[in-house]
């Protein structure tokens, strides 16, 4: 099988091209450095050809460990006899920068005798602004094929595919007469080529600057940032609410239809308590995860997130971080795992390490079911200020802010008390152009994320739910939960959670959630299902309200879940990224102690206020 | 005068890099367009010490004071 390398500068649209050519769904976003590992996929138009998408790099001369890995892999690829061609993607709207890198790639390909094709991407953007560039002139000057393409609309992809197949069938050594090894000569060549053959005029950059003057304005920029972030969190409730109601009603209807048809006893109780009570309680929250991923994706695709990074840079610097930490931290609001990968875009090793400390405290989507459940149980669903602000939405913003503040406090303290990896890199961030988000990939990404969440978390939740149900149902067949095996075990650990007003059922749910946070909801659903017998088909929030849990305990639970690092996958990815168990182990222990102490203080304070 | 001193809307030519800038990073800044002889425009200079936006050809970069003060202007 032949191989084709896709390489280009960050945010040149390389991954979108890879997705178009392979039909795969590699994450794309309008922010430099989203691709963090080499992906490969079979070419849709040529099943004997494997396309490899390399992380975007600004230069073949590296300044960070991550760039070094990518560039070494690129050179290894050039040495691979199976590699038949290299596609270098350049953004035509920022041609000079792309050409500096393209000239380096041409140089390397000539050295290794590999044919190279320049894919001049974003032709749709030029078309939409009635701009053009001289593709054939550039091709003649570079002495390599140049194809004008739009990875978004698909323009020019057939021609690109033909060139890929041509190089596979007739491998030819590549020779170029334009090669220069001196940096200043390469730069001058790129400048002259861009001026001679690139698009003319300042239309694009002027439009971008106008928007930047609003979104980065000292006052309007800060205000719009806060409004956008508030809308992000409010949308989790308002946009997802109809779908959540629909899922809940469907589950209730399915349970009301199915359970009476089953033989009474263990089977019926299992389906009712473990399946509908446990797994069903978790499924209700999946629409919120879909909405959250969709809205974060919209912000990424629009180009706004890079502006948000600029807005946040100065404040984040106070906490020992950088504006570049904002993107992984916001990704952490969806899930800590991609956030840890996204932290590779933080080029300073020290700031990246500090970003790792903050990410597990970001309010991830796995916390969302727990937060939603507790807020629904303890915060009224009414609106304030003439219906403008919902109390539940406000509570959600509050608990999200709490997690973020905790993360920032941790990095502020550690950055001032720990001198590890003091070598630093300055803040330079390319501003991507503003774009209207492309709905189809965004919806697909949100759907895949939700599906992945259900299938990944679902397996753990199902296993835990079955174990919890068996332990809670036997030996007395669900007649007295407190006397079941689980009840006896729970009462043994009850003193651990009693200081913040929780009985043994909540203690069992917390312990089970150390596998994954969302297991808490499923476990509680199962336990209340067993306890409630025939009356279990009511929402879990109502069960919590009816259980007489003190309000201080509810808030203590919220605080506990916003701090504790209850995610095996996060620990495993942290280990992989840092090549050591040291940091994951330190974070797990310290955040568990921090969570327990903060929950106890919360319980004492809230109960004192409530009294 | 350094790049950080450049007022919003003004244009100037890069002269040299400050001695404190690491060698690798000088090369990277040059590759991004901040090389001696190149014209740079400050397109946005927010208050409160936030990073400023600089245009190099058709690309805009945000630089904070830690690096913009190390780029000397002609």
XYZ file of C-alpha atoms in Angstrom:
685
model
C 0.000 0.000 0.000
C 1.347 3.444 -0.906
C 1.342 6.294 1.607
C 0.791 10.034 1.202
C 1.878 12.539 3.830
C -0.305 15.578 4.547
C 1.685 18.357 6.157
C 1.207 22.103 6.626
C 1.302 25.039 9.010
C -1.086 25.042 11.983
C -4.659 26.000 11.055
C -4.072 25.591 7.311
C -7.146 23.341 6.989
C -5.092 20.148 6.716
C -7.277 18.016 8.982
C -10.454 19.089 7.183
C -8.777 18.015 3.911
C -7.791 14.709 5.550
C -11.425 14.155 6.624
C -12.683 14.921 3.090
C -10.168 12.555 1.463
C -10.653 9.693 3.941
C -14.258 10.124 5.129
C -12.956 10.019 8.716
C -13.861 12.427 11.487
C -10.599 13.857 12.799
C -11.258 16.807 15.120
C -10.943 20.130 13.293
C -11.157 23.651 14.699
C -10.299 27.212 13.770
C -7.353 27.391 16.161
C -3.668 26.653 15.573
C -2.378 23.312 16.866
C -5.565 21.246 17.119
C -3.998 18.152 15.490
C -1.728 16.663 18.128
C -0.932 13.224 16.753
C -0.425 11.537 13.389
C -3.696 10.120 12.063
C -3.988 7.814 9.103
C -6.874 6.691 6.922
C -7.494 4.988 3.607
C -7.972 7.342 0.685
C -11.662 7.161 -0.334
C -10.785 7.547 -4.010
C -7.886 5.114 -3.953
C -8.118 2.193 -1.522
C -4.460 1.303 -2.131
C -3.363 4.637 -0.711
C -3.015 5.527 2.978
C -3.184 9.213 3.919
C -1.282 10.398 6.987
C -2.249 13.674 8.662
C 0.732 15.210 10.499
C 0.352 17.809 13.277
C 0.762 21.347 11.933
C 4.198 22.878 12.484
C 5.431 26.373 11.659
C 8.851 25.175 10.596
C 10.955 22.068 10.036
C 13.352 23.673 12.514
C 11.823 22.873 15.866
C 11.725 24.756 19.157
C 9.576 22.420 21.257
C 9.605 18.714 22.113
C 6.225 18.185 20.363
C 7.408 19.830 17.151
C 10.539 17.717 17.288
C 8.462 14.517 17.449
C 6.342 15.637 14.446
C 9.305 16.733 12.333
C 11.299 13.578 13.112
C 8.257 11.525 12.095
C 8.056 13.550 8.861
C 11.702 12.815 8.031
C 11.141 9.139 8.883
C 8.217 9.235 6.437
C 10.462 10.697 3.726
C 12.799 7.740 4.282
C 9.923 5.258 3.945
C 9.904 3.705 0.427
C 6.096 3.277 0.685
C 5.591 7.052 0.843
C 4.822 8.002 -2.762
C 4.101 11.721 -2.346
C 3.822 14.625 0.078
C 0.913 17.077 0.068
C 1.859 20.402 1.634
C -1.248 22.421 2.547
C -0.955 26.217 2.532
C -3.606 28.766 3.471
C -3.976 31.090 0.471
C -5.369 33.866 2.672
C -2.008 33.949 4.496
C 0.169 32.839 1.632
C 3.591 34.178 2.580
C 3.653 32.374 5.923
C 2.515 29.131 4.248
C 5.117 29.474 1.521
C 8.012 29.832 3.969
C 7.067 26.418 5.336
C 6.278 25.027 1.860
C 9.760 26.010 0.644
C 11.283 24.111 3.578
C 9.140 21.071 2.720
C 10.102 21.290 -0.972
C 13.738 21.432 0.097
C 13.362 18.322 2.297
C 11.399 16.412 -0.384
C 14.047 17.197 -3.021
C 16.720 15.910 -0.663
C 14.865 12.598 -0.213
C 13.598 12.392 -3.801
C 9.899 12.475 -2.854
C 7.381 14.231 -5.115
C 5.532 17.120 -3.462
C 2.221 18.776 -4.335
C 1.162 22.147 -2.914
C -2.546 22.227 -1.974
C -3.488 25.931 -1.986
C -6.425 25.763 0.442
C -9.227 28.220 1.301
C -9.966 29.128 -2.319
C -13.641 29.392 -1.268
C -12.716 32.297 1.050
C -10.969 34.090 -1.828
C -13.994 33.429 -4.083
C -16.423 34.794 -1.511
C -14.444 38.069 -1.431
C -14.077 38.203 -5.243
C -10.329 37.655 -4.889
C -8.064 35.379 -6.892
C -4.496 34.139 -7.145
C -2.245 32.900 -9.953
C -2.076 29.154 -9.307
C -0.311 28.220 -12.548
C 2.227 31.031 -12.146
C 3.045 29.846 -8.617
C 3.336 26.251 -9.840
C 5.739 27.313 -12.568
C 7.828 29.369 -10.142
C 7.977 26.623 -7.512
C 8.537 23.895 -10.153
C 6.022 21.651 -8.359
C 2.303 21.062 -9.004
C 0.054 23.554 -7.167
C -3.671 22.774 -6.900
C -6.194 25.377 -5.769
C -8.571 23.624 -3.384
C -11.247 24.228 -0.805
C -11.238 21.477 1.812
C -14.549 22.929 3.028
C -16.478 22.917 -0.264
C -14.544 20.128 -2.007
C -13.341 22.307 -4.901
C -10.184 20.980 -6.559
C -10.088 17.705 -4.625
C -10.526 15.585 -7.768
C -7.443 17.159 -9.303
C -5.522 16.574 -6.058
C -6.620 12.919 -6.015
C -5.445 12.503 -9.612
C -1.995 13.789 -8.677
C -1.828 11.453 -5.650
C -2.696 8.448 -7.883
C -0.290 9.612 -10.582
C 2.612 9.688 -8.112
C 1.626 6.264 -6.800
C 1.653 4.725 -10.272
C 4.688 6.539 -11.632
C 7.036 7.306 -8.766
C 9.518 9.922 -9.934
C 12.412 11.457 -8.069
C 11.816 15.138 -7.489
C 14.388 17.768 -8.362
C 13.916 21.459 -7.698
C 15.957 24.411 -8.850
C 14.528 26.883 -6.364
C 16.085 25.453 -3.254
C 17.778 27.783 -0.800
C 19.080 26.769 2.586
C 19.637 30.266 3.941
C 16.723 31.538 6.072
C 16.770 35.064 4.751
C 16.783 33.834 1.139
C 13.840 31.485 1.832
C 11.969 34.334 3.446
C 12.658 36.690 0.547
C 11.596 34.019 -1.950
C 8.315 33.455 -0.064
C 7.670 37.182 0.085
C 8.306 37.650 -3.633
C 6.207 34.614 -4.574
C 3.303 35.786 -2.404
C 3.477 39.276 -3.888
C 3.690 38.005 -7.481
C 1.141 35.196 -7.389
C -0.914 35.610 -4.208
C -4.250 37.368 -3.718
C -4.096 41.146 -3.825
C -5.720 43.581 -1.431
C -6.397 43.903 2.283
C -10.082 43.021 2.284
C -9.759 39.927 4.483
C -7.363 41.392 6.991
C -9.388 44.612 7.270
C -12.578 42.668 8.004
C -10.727 40.647 10.639
C -9.279 43.781 12.243
C -12.713 45.438 12.501
C -14.065 42.451 14.450
C -10.915 42.290 16.575
C -11.379 45.928 17.544
C -14.723 44.971 19.059
C -13.964 41.539 20.526
C -10.604 42.643 21.963
C -11.689 46.115 23.035
C -10.679 46.861 26.623
C -14.316 47.081 27.787
C -16.569 45.667 25.037
C -14.208 42.702 24.639
C -14.373 41.799 28.331
C -18.146 42.305 28.443
C -18.756 40.212 25.304
C -16.482 37.487 26.721
C -18.581 37.298 29.896
C -21.860 37.301 27.920
C -20.606 34.528 25.606
C -19.464 32.403 28.548
C -22.786 32.936 30.379
C -24.724 31.980 27.241
C -22.581 28.864 26.924
C -23.612 27.655 30.369
C -27.237 28.817 30.149
C -27.605 26.993 26.817
C -26.724 23.731 28.566
C -30.056 24.020 30.391
C -32.332 25.875 27.969
C -31.372 24.178 24.678
C -31.083 20.705 26.164
C -34.240 20.873 28.317
C -36.768 19.674 25.662
C -34.562 16.735 24.681
C -33.957 15.848 28.333
C -37.706 15.897 29.014
C -38.273 13.729 25.947
C -35.654 11.165 27.059
C -37.093 11.090 30.583
C -40.691 10.692 29.357
C -39.650 7.959 26.898
C -37.860 6.058 29.653
C -40.874 6.375 31.971
C -43.224 5.206 29.224
C -40.922 2.306 28.322
C -40.669 1.279 31.995
C -44.461 1.540 32.481
C -44.986 -0.644 29.400
C -42.227 -3.218 29.934
C -42.061 -3.821 33.693
C -45.688 -5.093 34.160
C -45.102 -7.666 31.386
C -42.148 -9.213 33.212
C -42.580 -11.967 35.804
C -42.600 -10.365 39.241
C -39.531 -10.927 41.382
C -35.846 -10.589 40.629
C -36.062 -10.015 36.844
C -38.736 -7.351 37.118
C -36.933 -5.649 39.996
C -33.631 -5.711 38.096
C -35.117 -4.130 34.958
C -36.998 -1.551 36.988
C -34.275 -0.618 39.499
C -30.984 -1.251 37.734
C -31.827 -0.586 34.079
C -34.439 2.171 34.242
C -33.451 3.521 37.663
C -29.682 3.366 37.221
C -28.711 3.587 33.546
C -31.868 5.535 32.628
C -31.060 8.231 35.179
C -27.711 8.770 33.452
C -29.108 8.766 29.884
C -31.337 11.752 30.712
C -28.248 13.977 30.842
C -26.768 13.015 27.456
C -28.551 15.907 25.590
C -26.676 18.363 27.821
C -23.359 16.819 26.795
C -24.410 17.154 23.139
C -25.294 20.847 23.569
C -22.099 21.619 25.492
C -19.879 20.018 22.828
C -21.824 21.774 20.067
C -21.510 25.250 21.606
C -17.791 24.844 22.444
C -17.272 23.607 18.850
C -19.096 26.683 17.478
C -16.793 28.971 19.447
C -13.713 27.091 18.221
C -14.839 27.125 14.594
C -15.725 30.826 14.589
C -12.158 31.840 15.499
C -13.367 33.436 18.739
C -11.417 31.146 21.051
C -8.070 32.621 19.967
C -9.450 36.063 20.915
C -10.622 34.673 24.235
C -7.066 33.403 24.785
C -5.760 36.950 24.211
C -8.359 38.426 26.597
C -7.468 35.865 29.262
C -3.693 36.079 28.861
C -3.019 38.914 31.311
C -5.302 37.574 34.077
C -4.057 34.011 33.547
C -0.458 35.197 33.782
C -1.213 36.315 37.327
C -2.119 32.701 38.123
C 1.102 31.392 36.554
C -0.595 30.376 33.287
C -0.741 31.832 29.766
C -3.562 32.809 27.389
C -2.805 29.567 25.544
C -3.914 27.677 28.680
C -7.435 28.979 28.109
C -8.150 26.616 25.183
C -7.258 23.397 27.062
C -9.073 24.714 30.129
C -12.224 25.428 28.122
C -11.882 22.028 26.395
C -11.782 20.659 29.937
C -15.316 21.944 30.363
C -16.303 19.301 27.797
C -13.839 16.578 28.850
C -10.456 16.478 30.582
C -9.014 13.941 28.141
C -9.006 16.104 24.946
C -8.080 19.028 27.203
C -4.896 17.269 28.310
C -4.039 16.613 24.659
C -4.910 20.237 23.786
C -2.403 21.376 26.410
C 0.293 20.461 23.852
C -0.553 23.810 22.203
C 0.947 25.448 25.320
C 4.538 25.585 24.097
C 6.123 26.532 27.433
C 6.802 23.268 29.370
C 6.298 24.981 32.759
C 3.010 26.592 31.758
C 1.850 23.302 30.250
C 2.615 21.521 33.532
C 0.645 24.182 35.436
C -2.192 23.800 32.904
C -2.244 20.052 33.701
C -2.841 20.964 37.368
C -5.819 23.151 36.455
C -7.525 20.856 33.907
C -8.881 18.210 36.360
C -10.617 21.040 38.258
C -12.427 22.319 35.176
C -16.122 21.409 35.357
C -16.132 18.571 32.783
C -19.242 17.102 31.195
C -19.002 13.991 33.410
C -19.682 16.286 36.365
C -22.677 17.729 34.536
C -25.144 14.908 35.372
C -24.138 15.153 39.042
C -24.447 18.959 39.095
C -27.750 18.885 37.184
C -29.180 16.306 39.555
C -28.164 18.149 42.728
C -29.203 21.557 41.372
C -32.590 20.132 40.297
C -32.968 18.714 43.817
C -31.922 21.817 45.765
C -32.394 24.924 43.570
C -35.882 26.128 42.519
C -36.611 26.085 38.785
C -38.077 29.626 38.918
C -36.702 32.711 37.174
C -35.580 36.034 38.594
C -35.232 39.575 37.202
C -38.357 39.467 35.053
C -37.664 35.995 33.725
C -34.181 36.932 32.441
C -32.138 34.734 34.737
C -33.021 31.226 35.813
C -31.893 30.283 39.321
C -30.832 26.828 38.169
C -28.759 28.298 35.303
C -27.216 30.749 37.738
C -26.422 27.926 40.165
C -24.788 26.033 37.313
C -22.671 29.090 36.426
C -21.772 29.366 40.117
C -20.565 25.799 40.494
C -18.708 25.984 37.161
C -16.995 29.191 38.316
C -16.148 27.515 41.612
C -14.231 24.742 39.805
C -12.432 27.267 37.590
C -11.489 29.442 40.591
C -10.178 26.377 42.434
C -8.040 25.497 39.388
C -6.640 29.028 39.211
C -5.903 29.150 42.939
C -4.010 25.884 42.721
C -1.837 27.141 39.838
C -1.324 30.526 41.548
C -0.014 28.828 44.688
C 2.064 26.184 42.884
C 3.594 28.676 40.416
C 4.791 30.796 43.342
C 6.070 27.952 45.480
C 7.486 25.451 42.979
C 10.397 26.296 40.711
C 10.142 23.222 38.446
C 10.814 23.720 34.716
C 11.568 27.426 34.977
C 12.576 27.653 31.284
C 9.862 29.655 29.602
C 8.761 30.630 26.107
C 7.194 33.983 25.249
C 3.552 34.466 24.222
C 3.073 34.583 20.448
C -0.333 33.493 19.122
C -1.507 33.574 15.527
C -4.991 35.085 15.162
C -7.045 32.832 12.877
C -9.550 34.539 10.573
C -13.174 34.753 11.727
C -15.413 32.219 10.019
C -19.053 31.228 10.076
C -19.120 27.820 11.792
C -19.734 24.801 9.548
C -22.735 23.071 11.064
C -22.335 19.591 9.672
C -18.912 18.750 11.208
C -19.939 20.448 14.448
C -23.117 18.395 14.813
C -21.226 15.238 13.821
C -18.555 15.957 16.414
C -21.165 16.617 19.136
C -23.002 13.427 18.172
C -19.779 11.367 18.227
C -18.793 12.855 21.580
C -22.205 12.015 23.070
C -22.100 8.517 21.581
C -18.576 7.978 22.879
C -19.697 9.210 26.312
C -22.650 6.809 26.388
C -20.714 3.794 25.136
C -17.613 4.430 27.244
C -19.329 5.540 30.442
C -22.279 3.231 29.754
C -20.140 0.102 30.088
C -18.737 1.238 33.435
C -22.153 2.387 34.656
C -23.788 -0.894 33.598
C -21.129 -2.985 35.387
C -21.265 -0.881 38.556
C -25.064 -0.775 38.454
C -25.314 -4.566 38.250
C -22.893 -5.026 41.146
C -24.663 -2.371 43.232
C -28.067 -3.860 42.458
C -27.004 -7.430 43.357
C -25.405 -6.253 46.616
C -28.410 -4.076 47.443
C -31.088 -6.608 46.463
C -29.777 -9.676 48.294
C -30.117 -11.511 50.606
C -33.623 -10.177 51.427
C -34.854 -9.567 47.827
C -35.072 -5.792 48.129
C -37.404 -5.721 51.116
C -34.989 -3.870 53.404
C -32.096 -2.067 51.698
C -30.413 -1.213 55.005
C -30.083 -4.918 55.821
C -28.751 -5.940 52.404
C -25.082 -6.789 51.805
C -24.593 -3.302 50.410
C -26.407 -1.773 53.362
C -24.050 -3.521 55.768
C -21.004 -2.405 53.775
C -22.403 1.124 53.449
C -23.020 1.436 57.151
C -19.402 0.402 57.709
C -18.155 3.363 55.618
C -20.918 5.750 56.754
C -18.707 7.488 59.381
C -16.430 8.629 56.547
C -19.184 10.751 54.983
C -21.255 11.532 58.071
C -19.266 14.759 58.779
C -20.969 16.333 55.794
C -24.437 14.982 56.458
C -24.518 12.039 54.049
C -25.962 8.636 54.874
C -24.456 5.379 53.693
C -26.302 5.369 50.314
C -24.533 8.556 49.250
C -21.259 7.160 50.616
C -21.592 4.078 48.390
C -22.466 6.292 45.396
C -19.387 8.489 46.024
C -17.035 5.519 46.360
C -18.388 3.936 43.154
C -17.930 7.279 41.356
C -14.151 7.145 41.789
C -14.190 4.994 38.619
C -15.994 7.773 36.734
C -17.978 10.664 38.222
C -21.193 10.011 36.307
C -21.489 6.571 37.981
C -22.756 8.503 41.040
C -26.082 9.187 39.298
C -26.544 5.591 38.150
C -25.667 4.184 41.579
C -28.057 6.520 43.386
C -30.760 5.725 40.829
C -30.335 1.996 41.489
C -30.297 2.409 45.268
C -33.412 4.573 45.349
C -35.006 2.178 42.853
C -34.483 -0.785 45.202
C -35.629 1.217 48.203
C -38.673 2.693 46.483
C -40.013 -0.619 45.185
C -43.042 0.007 42.940
C -42.861 3.765 43.476
C -39.502 4.157 41.811
C -40.659 5.651 38.507
C -40.226 9.208 39.673
C -37.283 11.422 38.944
C -34.114 10.898 40.915
C -34.132 14.561 41.990
C -37.501 13.971 43.694
C -36.098 10.888 45.407
C -33.265 13.036 46.807
C -35.727 15.703 47.954
C -37.897 13.043 49.621
C -34.868 11.441 51.305
C -34.557 14.438 53.627
C -30.950 15.218 52.667
C -29.969 18.491 54.391
C -29.279 21.418 52.079
C -25.743 21.689 53.484
C -25.075 18.092 52.409
C -26.336 18.882 48.895
C -23.921 21.810 48.598
C -21.119 19.748 50.164
C -21.674 17.114 47.470
C -21.499 19.775 44.753
C -18.205 21.043 46.180
C -16.802 17.529 46.600
C -17.567 16.606 42.986
C -16.163 19.868 41.635
C -12.737 19.152 43.162
C -12.162 15.388 43.453
C -10.279 13.738 40.577
C -12.690 10.828 40.059
C -11.752 9.752 36.543
C -9.531 6.778 35.770
C -9.206 7.837 32.098
C -7.890 11.304 33.038
C -5.243 9.751 35.272
C -4.214 7.345 32.502
C -3.914 10.124 29.879
C -1.951 12.316 32.274
C 0.444 9.440 32.820
C 0.838 9.004 29.057
C 1.477 12.705 28.453
C 3.962 13.075 31.325
C 5.530 9.590 30.962
C 5.182 9.051 34.698
C 2.640 8.126 37.354
C 4.060 10.822 39.633
C 1.832 13.734 38.575
C -1.416 11.677 38.326
C -0.757 10.120 41.755
C 0.032 13.505 43.318
C -3.108 15.067 41.835
C -5.368 12.158 42.835
C -4.263 12.207 46.476
C -4.081 15.982 46.916
C -7.397 16.712 45.169
C -9.160 13.960 47.192
C -7.970 15.528 50.453
C -8.833 19.022 49.170
C -12.323 17.874 48.070
C -13.079 16.188 51.392
C -11.941 19.190 53.461
C -13.800 21.720 51.275
C -16.991 19.627 51.382
C -16.865 19.485 55.181
C -16.369 23.277 55.441
C -19.255 23.826 52.978
C -21.578 21.599 55.010
C -20.789 23.397 58.255
C -21.175 26.881 56.716
C -24.382 26.185 54.752
C -26.048 24.403 57.670
C -25.159 27.325 59.945
C -26.694 29.790 57.449
C -29.788 27.587 56.924
C -30.326 27.324 60.673
C 12.178 51.781 20.605
C 10.735 48.276 20.797
C 7.732 46.663 19.133
C 5.787 46.986 22.416
C 6.126 50.792 22.154
C 4.522 50.916 18.706
C 1.207 52.798 18.827
C -2.017 51.374 17.390
C -2.190 52.152 13.643
C 1.543 52.857 13.364
C 3.986 50.902 11.191
C 7.718 50.376 11.725
C 10.594 48.236 10.495
C 12.213 45.513 12.596
C 15.848 46.291 13.316
C 17.159 43.564 15.612
C 16.343 41.230 18.474
C 17.129 41.891 22.125
C 19.998 39.890 23.603
C 17.666 38.126 26.059
C 15.745 36.371 23.250
C 16.802 32.727 22.856
C 18.397 31.694 19.553
C 15.685 29.162 18.647
C 12.987 31.690 19.265
C 14.733 34.312 17.099
C 14.586 31.866 14.205
C 10.918 31.139 14.873
C 10.022 34.834 15.022
C 11.899 35.345 11.759
C 9.963 32.502 10.158
C 6.709 34.078 11.345
C 7.754 37.311 9.641
C 9.335 39.301 12.495
C 12.749 39.471 10.880
C 15.058 42.472 10.512
C 13.964 44.658 7.599
C 10.295 43.588 7.751
C 7.531 46.159 8.191
C 5.191 45.472 11.121
C 1.934 47.295 11.849
C 0.314 47.459 15.272
C -3.373 46.822 14.520
C -4.676 46.764 18.067
C -3.278 47.950 21.354
C -5.762 47.216 24.157
C -5.467 48.895 27.540
C -4.538 47.234 30.824
C -1.368 45.651 29.411
C -3.158 42.985 27.391
C -1.234 41.416 24.473
C -1.154 43.601 21.356
C -2.003 42.571 17.798
C 0.609 42.989 15.074
C 0.186 42.490 11.379
C 2.949 40.924 9.292
C 1.909 40.731 5.638
C -1.464 38.959 5.702
C -1.163 37.375 9.114
C -1.991 38.853 12.515
C -0.188 37.721 15.666
C -0.779 38.527 19.283
C 2.405 39.214 21.285
C 2.704 40.087 24.940
C 5.261 42.424 26.475
C 7.630 39.553 27.354
C 8.487 39.132 23.660
C 7.455 42.446 22.027
C 9.923 44.325 24.231
C 12.708 42.126 22.821
C 12.097 43.156 19.204
C 13.896 46.413 18.430
C 12.553 48.760 15.772
C 14.576 50.883 13.362
